[in-house]
Amino acid sequence: MAEDGSSGTAGSHDPTVALELERLILDAPRRYTPYQAARAADVPMELATRFWRAMGFPDIGQSRALTDGDVIALRRLAGLIESGLLSESMAIQVARSTGQTTARLAGWQMDTFLENLTQSVEPGLTRADVAYPLVELLLPELEQFLVYVWRRQLAAVTGRVVQAAEDNEITSGRLAVGFADLVGFTRLSRRLEEEELGELVETFENTCSDLIAGQGGRVIKTLGDEILYVTEDPSTAAEIALSLIEALAEDETIPALRVGMAFGTVTQRMGDVFGTTVNLASRLTSIAPKDAVLIDGEFAAALEQNGSVGPVEEGPGLAEALSVAAGMPASGLPVPVPDAGARFHLQPMWRRPVRGLGLVEPWLLSRRTKAE
C-alpha cells in the first residue's frame, strides 16, 4: 500500500483514477489518519479499530486515508453506546452485519454495471475512462433505491417482531426451514467455463429468490449451488419447495434440484438462522433424491394438523416399495390417505441415522394429483 493508502501501478492502473472515484463516491477528500479520526470523533482508538474491522476494512496504519464521513460514522456508533440504546457488542454487530451485507451488494453492483455497460467502449478509451461518468450517473439513484429497499425490509421485519406472541419468539421462534440444492453441481462446475458457471448460478439464484419471495418466504442466504429460506407457515414452505423443483425442471440448463425441510425452533441472529432444525433440513437435503422433497416428522405432523395432507393409516405404499427395492424388508409402513381438501401427498421413508442428529424419519413430499 502506498503512503496515501492507495494501491496500484502506473499506466492503465494509475492509482489517481481510483482516488478520483473514491472522492466522487465518498463526497469528501482524505484528511485523517485512523488516530486523528478517532480523536476527532472522541472515540477511543481501540473501539474505533474494532468498528473499522467489523465493517470489513483492513488496517491502514497511519495513512491519511479517512474522511469527515468516517469521523461522523464513528461518532454515531459511539453515540448509540453512550446513550444506552446499544451495548458495545451490539454496536459491533451492527457494524459487522452492515459491512458484510453492503460489501457483497457493492461488489455485485460494480461487477455487473462495469461489465455490462462498458463492453462497447469506444476505441482509445479504457474501462477506467468510462467508470467515472458511469458512477457519477448511477450513484444518486442507487443510494436512494438502497434506502428505500432497506426501509421496506425494516418495516417487514419490525412487523414480524411486533406480532410475535412471546419475547423469545423474536430470536427463537418456530419456523419452517428449507434448503434447495443443485444435484451434481461440483462435478458440473469442472466441465463448464467460468462464464457459463456464473450464468448458471445467477439463473438459479434469481429464479429461486423470486419464487420464494413471491410466495411469502424469506431468503436467508445463497451459497452458489444452494439456497436457504424460511417461512412461518409449513404449508407455504412446502408449496415453495415443490414450485422450485417444477420451475427449474423447465430449464434444461439447470441440474436437478433436491430440497430438504424441517420445522421447529430456530435461533435467528444477524439475519441468519441456526439450530438443530436448520441442521436437520441441511441433512435431509443431502439424502434427498433428485427432483424430490424430504421433510422431517415434525414438518409432516404440522402439515397434517393444518389440513394440508390427509390422515395416516396402516398399509403398504410407495415408501415400502422403495424400501424393498433398496434391499430392505417390508414392514407395513403407514401411508397417508389424503382428504378432499389436502394439497400435498406424503410417503413415509425408512428411518435412518443422520450424522449428529441420531435416527431421522424422512417423509417424501409431493403434490396431490387430481386422481387422488
PDB file of C-alpha atoms in Angstrom, residues 13 32 48 76 79 100 104 116 125-126 145 154 173-174 182 207 213 218 251 253 279 284 297 315 319 329 333 352 360:
ATOM      1  CA  HIS A  13      -3.807   1.030 -13.319  1.00  0.00           C
ATOM      2  CA  TYR A  32      -7.305  11.911   8.674  1.00  0.00           C
ATOM      3  CA  ALA A  48     -12.542   2.831  16.505  1.00  0.00           C
ATOM      4  CA  ARG A  76     -22.731   7.975  15.624  1.00  0.00           C
ATOM      5  CA  GLY A  79     -23.178   7.821  20.500  1.00  0.00           C
ATOM      6  CA  GLN A 100     -20.885  -7.776   5.228  1.00  0.00           C
ATOM      7  CA  ARG A 104     -21.484  -8.105  -1.275  1.00  0.00           C
ATOM      8  CA  ASN A 116     -22.432  -4.851 -18.965  1.00  0.00           C
ATOM      9  CA  LEU A 125     -10.979   4.570 -24.121  1.00  0.00           C
ATOM     10  CA  THR A 126     -10.359   2.227 -21.213  1.00  0.00           C
ATOM     11  CA  PHE A 145     -33.051   2.945  -4.012  1.00  0.00           C
ATOM     12  CA  LEU A 154     -37.038  -2.943   8.090  1.00  0.00           C
ATOM     13  CA  GLY A 173     -39.326 -18.836  17.097  1.00  0.00           C
ATOM     14  CA  ARG A 174     -40.691 -21.882  15.285  1.00  0.00           C
ATOM     15  CA  LEU A 182     -28.427 -28.428  -7.145  1.00  0.00           C
ATOM     16  CA  THR A 207     -35.292 -17.998 -10.117  1.00  0.00           C
ATOM     17  CA  ALA A 213     -40.190 -14.030  -2.107  1.00  0.00           C
ATOM     18  CA  ARG A 218     -37.621 -15.236   3.147  1.00  0.00           C
ATOM     19  CA  ASP A 251     -34.859 -25.110 -17.688  1.00  0.00           C
ATOM     20  CA  THR A 253     -29.503 -25.833 -18.465  1.00  0.00           C
ATOM     21  CA  ASN A 279     -29.038 -28.696  10.641  1.00  0.00           C
ATOM     22  CA  LEU A 284     -32.332 -34.098   4.700  1.00  0.00           C
ATOM     23  CA  GLY A 297     -41.634 -35.866  11.104  1.00  0.00           C
ATOM     24  CA  GLY A 315     -50.938 -50.287   4.864  1.00  0.00           C
ATOM     25  CA  ALA A 319     -42.365 -45.978   0.597  1.00  0.00           C
ATOM     26  CA  PRO A 329     -37.620 -55.825   4.409  1.00  0.00           C
ATOM     27  CA  LEU A 333     -45.242 -48.722   6.810  1.00  0.00           C
ATOM     28  CA  ARG A 352     -32.042 -43.762   9.019  1.00  0.00           C
ATOM     29  CA  VAL A 360     -34.435 -39.458  11.492  1.00  0.00           C
TER      30      VAL A 360
END
